[in-house]
Amino acid sequence: MNTATIDIQGNAISALVEEFGTPLFVYDADVLERTYHELRDVLPVGADIFYSLKANPNVSVCAMLNSLGTGAEVSSYTELVTALRAGVAPRDVIFLGPGKDEQELAACIEAGIHAIVCESLDELDLLDSLLATAGRNEFPVLMRINPAFGSKGSGLAMGGKPRQFGIDEVELRDSKSRLAALQNIRVKGVHAYMGTRFLNHEDVVHNTRQILATAEDLAGVLGFPLETVDFGGGLGVAYFDNENDVELAALGTGLTDVLSTFSARNPRCRMIMELGRFLTAVAGTYIVRARYVKDSMGEKFVVADGGTNHHMAAVGVGSFVKRNFPIRHLSNTGALRPYTVTGPLCTPNDVVGKKVQLPEVRPGDLLAVERSGAYGPTASPGLFLSHGFPAEVLVHGGQAHLVRERDSVEDLLAKQHLVDFHPAF
Ligand SMILES: *Cc1c(COP(=O)(O)O)cnc(C)c1O
């Protein structure tokens, strides 16, 4: 994490910026590939990796990951269309989310995806009636459980507490007759997601063991064959100084142990691990240009052309003390001094990094926020102050591809309607 990336596959970042402007997100396909293989190589062959589009819904990022071998976990109609356009086979798509509407369910039926992950008993009823209308039956469904046990080691814990996600394990256990009444649905497995930003492999292995045991137990109690288990994922990446990346070899050893015991008992069961952040974060860099550098009451500020409007995650949400993403100076070296790096928004919260140690920053210099390929634009208030969303570039095979155009004024105004308050006489 200590050397600045000033070159991506032979493309100088300064040249990319010349061509595409700032603020800019750049994704390095070599890093996407390396990250995928590092995980793939330690997982047992029977475990499929599904990409959670939520982390970075760009169609080309999704297509790149799919070309490597990932399926797709989608949670909205647009994400479903994105995955299909990216070339993901419907048999490798699952759809989840607590608030699916009829259009989304109908699109899943139409596409014939691997499974809809149902999150409430009422959703099952709605899906069952839509299937009846469509003249379809035996439609595959995974039951998302809100486990009775809590998760360990996540920045955002799931399980063991009231949640809008999934069906409480206890309630599901009592639902045998309600499930039996469904005519057109085939329950074929269980889904559980225990939280995000797991960095300790032992926690992931522990949670997976519990999920698999619960899945087997529920299949027995409710009497359905276990054909798919999605045991979540939520692997993190180290962002802050006090964090370390997941020890993948140890994770692989632990998961292989748990998964092989499980699949020995359930040889035909598909096992899915779903991941967003882990697959895309490290491959992405957010590049901003310093506009103004100034002092305020003894502190140095860099006011850059992009900030939390594109990269809310860099605010370090959820942490009491502001911690900084790795930020590098691309235009200067030399003695370090602390700078607070802000964006252009008119709110004091638009701070990308607080007291970041950087070589001298001058107006026009480029700064790179590293590990920014996940939860960037997609999770940020890009419309705030009408700056719009930045351009995104994917570098693949040495070639820079513009994979999202920067919003223009016309893009931003196109959906607004001007009421005429000056009627002609
Ligand atoms: C957000 C989410 C993911 C992706 O989480 P990451 O931490 O980015 O891997 C996967 N599954 C579900 C159910 C989610 O809500």
PDB file of C-alpha atoms in Angstrom, residues 37-289:
ATOM      1  CA  HIS A  37      -7.580 -15.676  -9.126  1.00  0.00           C
ATOM      2  CA  GLU A  38      -6.083 -15.168  -5.679  1.00  0.00           C
ATOM      3  CA  LEU A  39      -9.452 -16.086  -4.214  1.00  0.00           C
ATOM      4  CA  ARG A  40     -10.404 -18.683  -6.826  1.00  0.00           C
ATOM      5  CA  ASP A  41      -7.130 -20.533  -6.289  1.00  0.00           C
ATOM      6  CA  VAL A  42      -7.748 -21.090  -2.581  1.00  0.00           C
ATOM      7  CA  LEU A  43     -11.432 -22.021  -2.771  1.00  0.00           C
ATOM      8  CA  PRO A  44     -12.576 -25.578  -3.459  1.00  0.00           C
ATOM      9  CA  VAL A  45     -13.661 -26.082  -7.081  1.00  0.00           C
ATOM     10  CA  GLY A  46     -17.234 -26.770  -5.980  1.00  0.00           C
ATOM     11  CA  ALA A  47     -17.680 -23.246  -4.628  1.00  0.00           C
ATOM     12  CA  ASP A  48     -18.841 -20.679  -7.205  1.00  0.00           C
ATOM     13  CA  ILE A  49     -17.983 -17.002  -6.925  1.00  0.00           C
ATOM     14  CA  PHE A  50     -20.833 -14.599  -7.624  1.00  0.00           C
ATOM     15  CA  TYR A  51     -20.166 -10.896  -8.079  1.00  0.00           C
ATOM     16  CA  SER A  52     -22.443  -8.538  -6.124  1.00  0.00           C
ATOM     17  CA  LEU A  53     -23.079  -5.733  -8.595  1.00  0.00           C
ATOM     18  CA  LYS A  54     -23.968  -3.375  -5.752  1.00  0.00           C
ATOM     19  CA  ALA A  55     -20.253  -2.718  -5.170  1.00  0.00           C
ATOM     20  CA  ASN A  56     -19.621  -1.481  -8.702  1.00  0.00           C
ATOM     21  CA  PRO A  57     -22.473  -1.825 -11.191  1.00  0.00           C
ATOM     22  CA  ASN A  58     -20.499  -0.859 -14.293  1.00  0.00           C
ATOM     23  CA  VAL A  59     -21.466  -3.212 -17.119  1.00  0.00           C
ATOM     24  CA  SER A  60     -17.874  -3.622 -18.312  1.00  0.00           C
ATOM     25  CA  VAL A  61     -16.580  -4.372 -14.828  1.00  0.00           C
ATOM     26  CA  CYS A  62     -19.299  -7.001 -14.535  1.00  0.00           C
ATOM     27  CA  ALA A  63     -18.449  -8.409 -17.988  1.00  0.00           C
ATOM     28  CA  MET A  64     -14.750  -8.550 -17.145  1.00  0.00           C
ATOM     29  CA  LEU A  65     -15.416 -10.460 -13.933  1.00  0.00           C
ATOM     30  CA  ASN A  66     -17.832 -12.765 -15.731  1.00  0.00           C
ATOM     31  CA  SER A  67     -15.186 -13.512 -18.361  1.00  0.00           C
ATOM     32  CA  LEU A  68     -13.002 -14.713 -15.501  1.00  0.00           C
ATOM     33  CA  GLY A  69     -15.725 -16.965 -14.152  1.00  0.00           C
ATOM     34  CA  THR A  70     -18.017 -15.112 -11.773  1.00  0.00           C
ATOM     35  CA  GLY A  71     -21.786 -15.309 -11.715  1.00  0.00           C
ATOM     36  CA  ALA A  72     -23.836 -12.312 -10.631  1.00  0.00           C
ATOM     37  CA  GLU A  73     -25.814 -11.391  -7.555  1.00  0.00           C
ATOM     38  CA  VAL A  74     -28.214  -8.602  -8.430  1.00  0.00           C
ATOM     39  CA  SER A  75     -30.710  -6.613  -6.411  1.00  0.00           C
ATOM     40  CA  SER A  76     -32.626  -4.386  -8.798  1.00  0.00           C
ATOM     41  CA  TYR A  77     -34.174  -4.562 -12.243  1.00  0.00           C
ATOM     42  CA  THR A  78     -31.360  -2.472 -13.711  1.00  0.00           C
ATOM     43  CA  GLU A  79     -28.710  -4.653 -12.094  1.00  0.00           C
ATOM     44  CA  LEU A  80     -30.404  -7.709 -13.602  1.00  0.00           C
ATOM     45  CA  VAL A  81     -30.396  -6.144 -17.069  1.00  0.00           C
ATOM     46  CA  THR A  82     -26.774  -5.067 -16.528  1.00  0.00           C
ATOM     47  CA  ALA A  83     -25.669  -8.600 -15.663  1.00  0.00           C
ATOM     48  CA  LEU A  84     -27.495 -10.102 -18.636  1.00  0.00           C
ATOM     49  CA  ARG A  85     -26.064  -7.467 -20.990  1.00  0.00           C
ATOM     50  CA  ALA A  86     -22.634  -8.140 -19.569  1.00  0.00           C
ATOM     51  CA  GLY A  87     -23.083 -11.682 -20.791  1.00  0.00           C
ATOM     52  CA  VAL A  88     -23.731 -13.485 -17.512  1.00  0.00           C
ATOM     53  CA  ALA A  89     -25.724 -16.657 -18.207  1.00  0.00           C
ATOM     54  CA  PRO A  90     -29.114 -16.633 -16.444  1.00  0.00           C
ATOM     55  CA  ARG A  91     -28.189 -19.916 -14.715  1.00  0.00           C
ATOM     56  CA  ASP A  92     -25.430 -17.939 -12.987  1.00  0.00           C
ATOM     57  CA  VAL A  93     -27.615 -15.091 -11.747  1.00  0.00           C
ATOM     58  CA  ILE A  94     -29.421 -14.764  -8.434  1.00  0.00           C
ATOM     59  CA  PHE A  95     -31.696 -11.894  -7.460  1.00  0.00           C
ATOM     60  CA  LEU A  96     -32.085 -10.777  -3.871  1.00  0.00           C
ATOM     61  CA  GLY A  97     -33.301  -7.785  -1.924  1.00  0.00           C
ATOM     62  CA  PRO A  98     -35.999  -7.170   0.655  1.00  0.00           C
ATOM     63  CA  GLY A  99     -38.257  -5.020  -1.533  1.00  0.00           C
ATOM     64  CA  LYS A 100     -38.582  -6.681  -4.937  1.00  0.00           C
ATOM     65  CA  ASP A 101     -41.477  -5.408  -7.020  1.00  0.00           C
ATOM     66  CA  GLU A 102     -43.610  -7.239  -9.546  1.00  0.00           C
ATOM     67  CA  GLN A 103     -41.586  -6.014 -12.515  1.00  0.00           C
ATOM     68  CA  GLU A 104     -38.399  -7.382 -10.955  1.00  0.00           C
ATOM     69  CA  LEU A 105     -39.910 -10.750 -10.085  1.00  0.00           C
ATOM     70  CA  ALA A 106     -41.474 -11.019 -13.548  1.00  0.00           C
ATOM     71  CA  ALA A 107     -38.113 -10.234 -15.175  1.00  0.00           C
ATOM     72  CA  CYS A 108     -36.431 -12.973 -13.126  1.00  0.00           C
ATOM     73  CA  ILE A 109     -39.100 -15.448 -14.221  1.00  0.00           C
ATOM     74  CA  GLU A 110     -38.764 -14.376 -17.837  1.00  0.00           C
ATOM     75  CA  ALA A 111     -34.968 -14.628 -17.810  1.00  0.00           C
ATOM     76  CA  GLY A 112     -35.010 -17.965 -16.010  1.00  0.00           C
ATOM     77  CA  ILE A 113     -32.314 -17.144 -13.495  1.00  0.00           C
ATOM     78  CA  HIS A 114     -30.694 -19.656 -11.143  1.00  0.00           C
ATOM     79  CA  ALA A 115     -32.857 -18.587  -8.222  1.00  0.00           C
ATOM     80  CA  ILE A 116     -34.804 -15.771  -6.664  1.00  0.00           C
ATOM     81  CA  VAL A 117     -33.705 -15.257  -3.092  1.00  0.00           C
ATOM     82  CA  CYS A 118     -36.940 -14.651  -1.173  1.00  0.00           C
ATOM     83  CA  GLU A 119     -36.833 -12.449   1.882  1.00  0.00           C
ATOM     84  CA  SER A 120     -40.370 -12.703   3.275  1.00  0.00           C
ATOM     85  CA  LEU A 121     -43.314 -15.075   3.245  1.00  0.00           C
ATOM     86  CA  ASP A 122     -45.463 -12.422   1.582  1.00  0.00           C
ATOM     87  CA  GLU A 123     -42.917 -12.173  -1.221  1.00  0.00           C
ATOM     88  CA  LEU A 124     -43.241 -15.938  -1.718  1.00  0.00           C
ATOM     89  CA  ASP A 125     -47.017 -15.553  -2.056  1.00  0.00           C
ATOM     90  CA  LEU A 126     -46.625 -12.743  -4.596  1.00  0.00           C
ATOM     91  CA  LEU A 127     -44.062 -14.727  -6.585  1.00  0.00           C
ATOM     92  CA  ASP A 128     -46.287 -17.805  -6.512  1.00  0.00           C
ATOM     93  CA  SER A 129     -49.211 -15.871  -7.958  1.00  0.00           C
ATOM     94  CA  LEU A 130     -47.024 -14.238 -10.638  1.00  0.00           C
ATOM     95  CA  LEU A 131     -45.799 -17.688 -11.618  1.00  0.00           C
ATOM     96  CA  ALA A 132     -49.383 -18.896 -11.893  1.00  0.00           C
ATOM     97  CA  THR A 133     -50.203 -15.975 -14.220  1.00  0.00           C
ATOM     98  CA  ALA A 134     -47.097 -16.706 -16.297  1.00  0.00           C
ATOM     99  CA  GLY A 135     -48.040 -20.370 -16.453  1.00  0.00           C
ATOM    100  CA  ARG A 136     -44.747 -21.380 -14.862  1.00  0.00           C
ATOM    101  CA  ASN A 137     -44.092 -23.797 -12.074  1.00  0.00           C
ATOM    102  CA  GLU A 138     -41.171 -25.344 -10.229  1.00  0.00           C
ATOM    103  CA  PHE A 139     -39.495 -21.941 -10.134  1.00  0.00           C
ATOM    104  CA  PRO A 140     -36.285 -22.159  -8.060  1.00  0.00           C
ATOM    105  CA  VAL A 141     -36.173 -20.160  -4.858  1.00  0.00           C
ATOM    106  CA  LEU A 142     -33.622 -19.778  -2.091  1.00  0.00           C
ATOM    107  CA  MET A 143     -34.864 -18.765   1.318  1.00  0.00           C
ATOM    108  CA  ARG A 144     -32.843 -15.937   2.796  1.00  0.00           C
ATOM    109  CA  ILE A 145     -32.619 -16.486   6.500  1.00  0.00           C
ATOM    110  CA  ASN A 146     -32.031 -13.940   9.178  1.00  0.00           C
ATOM    111  CA  PRO A 147     -30.014 -16.306  11.315  1.00  0.00           C
ATOM    112  CA  ALA A 148     -30.722 -16.702  15.000  1.00  0.00           C
ATOM    113  CA  PHE A 149     -26.977 -16.534  15.612  1.00  0.00           C
ATOM    114  CA  GLY A 150     -25.046 -13.262  15.324  1.00  0.00           C
ATOM    115  CA  SER A 151     -22.025 -12.749  13.112  1.00  0.00           C
ATOM    116  CA  LYS A 152     -18.564 -11.992  14.335  1.00  0.00           C
ATOM    117  CA  GLY A 153     -16.024  -9.657  12.853  1.00  0.00           C
ATOM    118  CA  SER A 154     -18.094  -7.590  10.465  1.00  0.00           C
ATOM    119  CA  GLY A 155     -18.188  -3.828  10.239  1.00  0.00           C
ATOM    120  CA  LEU A 156     -21.920  -4.228   9.748  1.00  0.00           C
ATOM    121  CA  ALA A 157     -23.254  -7.192  11.648  1.00  0.00           C
ATOM    122  CA  MET A 158     -26.161  -9.250  10.430  1.00  0.00           C
ATOM    123  CA  GLY A 159     -27.943 -12.080  12.145  1.00  0.00           C
ATOM    124  CA  GLY A 160     -29.127 -12.415  15.685  1.00  0.00           C
ATOM    125  CA  LYS A 161     -30.958  -9.094  15.584  1.00  0.00           C
ATOM    126  CA  PRO A 162     -34.099  -7.569  14.110  1.00  0.00           C
ATOM    127  CA  ARG A 163     -33.559  -6.868  10.410  1.00  0.00           C
ATOM    128  CA  GLN A 164     -35.608  -6.126   7.314  1.00  0.00           C
ATOM    129  CA  PHE A 165     -33.557  -8.764   5.500  1.00  0.00           C
ATOM    130  CA  GLY A 166     -34.514 -12.383   5.157  1.00  0.00           C
ATOM    131  CA  ILE A 167     -36.912 -14.416   7.243  1.00  0.00           C
ATOM    132  CA  ASP A 168     -36.190 -15.016  10.898  1.00  0.00           C
ATOM    133  CA  GLU A 169     -34.855 -18.516  11.280  1.00  0.00           C
ATOM    134  CA  VAL A 170     -37.431 -19.243  13.970  1.00  0.00           C
ATOM    135  CA  GLU A 171     -40.327 -18.099  11.783  1.00  0.00           C
ATOM    136  CA  LEU A 172     -39.066 -20.104   8.823  1.00  0.00           C
ATOM    137  CA  ARG A 173     -38.860 -23.229  10.948  1.00  0.00           C
ATOM    138  CA  ASP A 174     -42.592 -22.885  11.629  1.00  0.00           C
ATOM    139  CA  SER A 175     -43.557 -22.294   8.003  1.00  0.00           C
ATOM    140  CA  LYS A 176     -43.751 -25.800   6.633  1.00  0.00           C
ATOM    141  CA  SER A 177     -47.479 -25.737   5.910  1.00  0.00           C
ATOM    142  CA  ARG A 178     -47.276 -22.222   4.439  1.00  0.00           C
ATOM    143  CA  LEU A 179     -44.496 -23.336   2.072  1.00  0.00           C
ATOM    144  CA  ALA A 180     -46.411 -26.491   1.169  1.00  0.00           C
ATOM    145  CA  ALA A 181     -49.351 -24.365   0.031  1.00  0.00           C
ATOM    146  CA  LEU A 182     -47.244 -22.693  -2.677  1.00  0.00           C
ATOM    147  CA  GLN A 183     -48.081 -24.261  -6.022  1.00  0.00           C
ATOM    148  CA  ASN A 184     -45.431 -22.965  -8.377  1.00  0.00           C
ATOM    149  CA  ILE A 185     -42.323 -22.474  -6.317  1.00  0.00           C
ATOM    150  CA  ARG A 186     -39.602 -24.982  -5.697  1.00  0.00           C
ATOM    151  CA  VAL A 187     -37.592 -24.154  -2.611  1.00  0.00           C
ATOM    152  CA  LYS A 188     -34.154 -25.482  -3.342  1.00  0.00           C
ATOM    153  CA  GLY A 189     -31.855 -23.898  -0.859  1.00  0.00           C
ATOM    154  CA  VAL A 190     -30.829 -21.309   1.630  1.00  0.00           C
ATOM    155  CA  HIS A 191     -29.084 -17.955   1.512  1.00  0.00           C
ATOM    156  CA  ALA A 192     -27.447 -16.064   4.355  1.00  0.00           C
ATOM    157  CA  TYR A 193     -25.302 -12.952   4.355  1.00  0.00           C
ATOM    158  CA  MET A 194     -23.586 -12.168   7.613  1.00  0.00           C
ATOM    159  CA  GLY A 195     -22.247  -8.671   6.942  1.00  0.00           C
ATOM    160  CA  THR A 196     -19.529  -6.776   5.170  1.00  0.00           C
ATOM    161  CA  ARG A 197     -15.836  -5.908   5.564  1.00  0.00           C
ATOM    162  CA  PHE A 198     -14.739  -9.165   7.166  1.00  0.00           C
ATOM    163  CA  LEU A 199     -10.957  -9.106   7.441  1.00  0.00           C
ATOM    164  CA  ASN A 200     -10.409 -12.054   9.772  1.00  0.00           C
ATOM    165  CA  HIS A 201     -10.560 -15.404   8.003  1.00  0.00           C
ATOM    166  CA  GLU A 202     -11.544 -17.220  11.183  1.00  0.00           C
ATOM    167  CA  ASP A 203     -14.755 -15.209  11.422  1.00  0.00           C
ATOM    168  CA  VAL A 204     -15.705 -16.059   7.847  1.00  0.00           C
ATOM    169  CA  VAL A 205     -14.989 -19.753   8.355  1.00  0.00           C
ATOM    170  CA  HIS A 206     -16.924 -19.748  11.617  1.00  0.00           C
ATOM    171  CA  ASN A 207     -19.952 -18.020  10.045  1.00  0.00           C
ATOM    172  CA  THR A 208     -19.877 -20.328   7.025  1.00  0.00           C
ATOM    173  CA  ARG A 209     -19.878 -23.407   9.240  1.00  0.00           C
ATOM    174  CA  GLN A 210     -22.926 -22.097  11.087  1.00  0.00           C
ATOM    175  CA  ILE A 211     -24.770 -21.175   7.875  1.00  0.00           C
ATOM    176  CA  LEU A 212     -24.188 -24.605   6.338  1.00  0.00           C
ATOM    177  CA  ALA A 213     -25.368 -26.352   9.492  1.00  0.00           C
ATOM    178  CA  THR A 214     -28.476 -24.164   9.595  1.00  0.00           C
ATOM    179  CA  ALA A 215     -29.167 -24.833   5.917  1.00  0.00           C
ATOM    180  CA  GLU A 216     -28.999 -28.603   6.391  1.00  0.00           C
ATOM    181  CA  ASP A 217     -31.165 -28.378   9.450  1.00  0.00           C
ATOM    182  CA  LEU A 218     -33.813 -26.221   7.739  1.00  0.00           C
ATOM    183  CA  ALA A 219     -33.889 -28.474   4.683  1.00  0.00           C
ATOM    184  CA  GLY A 220     -34.618 -31.379   7.032  1.00  0.00           C
ATOM    185  CA  VAL A 221     -37.268 -29.556   9.061  1.00  0.00           C
ATOM    186  CA  LEU A 222     -39.046 -28.097   6.021  1.00  0.00           C
ATOM    187  CA  GLY A 223     -38.480 -31.096   3.780  1.00  0.00           C
ATOM    188  CA  PHE A 224     -36.805 -29.623   0.707  1.00  0.00           C
ATOM    189  CA  PRO A 225     -33.738 -30.966  -1.106  1.00  0.00           C
ATOM    190  CA  LEU A 226     -30.645 -28.829  -0.589  1.00  0.00           C
ATOM    191  CA  GLU A 227     -29.527 -27.950  -4.117  1.00  0.00           C
ATOM    192  CA  THR A 228     -27.968 -24.539  -3.532  1.00  0.00           C
ATOM    193  CA  VAL A 229     -26.499 -22.834  -0.507  1.00  0.00           C
ATOM    194  CA  ASP A 230     -25.282 -19.259  -0.747  1.00  0.00           C
ATOM    195  CA  PHE A 231     -23.164 -18.632   2.307  1.00  0.00           C
ATOM    196  CA  GLY A 232     -22.575 -14.939   1.657  1.00  0.00           C
ATOM    197  CA  GLY A 233     -19.098 -13.536   1.704  1.00  0.00           C
ATOM    198  CA  GLY A 234     -18.568  -9.919   2.579  1.00  0.00           C
ATOM    199  CA  LEU A 235     -14.768 -10.149   2.521  1.00  0.00           C
ATOM    200  CA  GLY A 236     -13.158  -6.797   3.192  1.00  0.00           C
ATOM    201  CA  VAL A 237     -10.004  -5.104   2.012  1.00  0.00           C
ATOM    202  CA  ALA A 238      -7.660  -3.128   4.253  1.00  0.00           C
ATOM    203  CA  TYR A 239      -8.337   0.579   3.899  1.00  0.00           C
ATOM    204  CA  PHE A 240      -6.824   2.028   7.013  1.00  0.00           C
ATOM    205  CA  ASP A 241      -3.408   1.949   8.650  1.00  0.00           C
ATOM    206  CA  ASN A 242      -4.496  -0.394  11.420  1.00  0.00           C
ATOM    207  CA  GLU A 243      -5.997  -2.979   9.043  1.00  0.00           C
ATOM    208  CA  ASN A 244      -4.596  -5.951   7.160  1.00  0.00           C
ATOM    209  CA  ASP A 245      -5.955  -7.758   4.124  1.00  0.00           C
ATOM    210  CA  VAL A 246      -7.585 -11.143   4.583  1.00  0.00           C
ATOM    211  CA  GLU A 247      -5.086 -14.004   4.823  1.00  0.00           C
ATOM    212  CA  LEU A 248      -6.337 -15.831   1.763  1.00  0.00           C
ATOM    213  CA  ALA A 249      -4.331 -19.028   2.185  1.00  0.00           C
ATOM    214  CA  ALA A 250      -5.692 -19.484   5.698  1.00  0.00           C
ATOM    215  CA  LEU A 251      -9.195 -18.560   4.557  1.00  0.00           C
ATOM    216  CA  GLY A 252      -8.935 -21.160   1.805  1.00  0.00           C
ATOM    217  CA  THR A 253      -7.772 -23.868   4.163  1.00  0.00           C
ATOM    218  CA  GLY A 254     -10.579 -23.141   6.618  1.00  0.00           C
ATOM    219  CA  LEU A 255     -13.308 -22.896   3.986  1.00  0.00           C
ATOM    220  CA  THR A 256     -12.101 -25.983   2.130  1.00  0.00           C
ATOM    221  CA  ASP A 257     -12.348 -27.942   5.344  1.00  0.00           C
ATOM    222  CA  VAL A 258     -15.899 -26.744   6.098  1.00  0.00           C
ATOM    223  CA  LEU A 259     -17.175 -26.922   2.507  1.00  0.00           C
ATOM    224  CA  SER A 260     -15.757 -30.348   1.739  1.00  0.00           C
ATOM    225  CA  THR A 261     -17.347 -31.837   4.854  1.00  0.00           C
ATOM    226  CA  PHE A 262     -20.623 -30.268   3.770  1.00  0.00           C
ATOM    227  CA  SER A 263     -20.427 -31.399   0.156  1.00  0.00           C
ATOM    228  CA  ALA A 264     -19.514 -34.923   1.157  1.00  0.00           C
ATOM    229  CA  ARG A 265     -22.965 -35.031   2.765  1.00  0.00           C
ATOM    230  CA  ASN A 266     -24.647 -32.984  -0.004  1.00  0.00           C
ATOM    231  CA  PRO A 267     -22.765 -33.952  -3.161  1.00  0.00           C
ATOM    232  CA  ARG A 268     -25.183 -32.292  -5.595  1.00  0.00           C
ATOM    233  CA  CYS A 269     -25.492 -29.013  -3.756  1.00  0.00           C
ATOM    234  CA  ARG A 270     -24.183 -25.881  -5.486  1.00  0.00           C
ATOM    235  CA  MET A 271     -22.215 -23.669  -3.122  1.00  0.00           C
ATOM    236  CA  ILE A 272     -22.091 -19.936  -3.789  1.00  0.00           C
ATOM    237  CA  MET A 273     -19.932 -17.249  -2.232  1.00  0.00           C
ATOM    238  CA  GLU A 274     -21.087 -13.727  -3.106  1.00  0.00           C
ATOM    239  CA  LEU A 275     -18.683 -10.831  -2.988  1.00  0.00           C
ATOM    240  CA  GLY A 276     -18.657  -7.221  -4.060  1.00  0.00           C
ATOM    241  CA  ARG A 277     -16.021  -5.134  -2.357  1.00  0.00           C
ATOM    242  CA  PHE A 278     -13.323  -7.777  -2.300  1.00  0.00           C
ATOM    243  CA  LEU A 279     -13.470  -8.301  -6.067  1.00  0.00           C
ATOM    244  CA  THR A 280     -13.333  -4.661  -7.185  1.00  0.00           C
ATOM    245  CA  ALA A 281     -11.985  -2.381  -4.439  1.00  0.00           C
ATOM    246  CA  VAL A 282      -8.256  -2.798  -4.965  1.00  0.00           C
ATOM    247  CA  ALA A 283      -8.516  -2.464  -8.748  1.00  0.00           C
ATOM    248  CA  GLY A 284      -9.951   1.048  -8.591  1.00  0.00           C
ATOM    249  CA  THR A 285      -8.305   4.435  -8.114  1.00  0.00           C
ATOM    250  CA  TYR A 286     -10.101   7.748  -7.751  1.00  0.00           C
ATOM    251  CA  ILE A 287      -8.081  10.586  -9.227  1.00  0.00           C
ATOM    252  CA  VAL A 288      -8.702  14.209  -8.362  1.00  0.00           C
ATOM    253  CA  ARG A 289      -6.904  17.416  -9.191  1.00  0.00           C
TER     254      ARG A 289
END
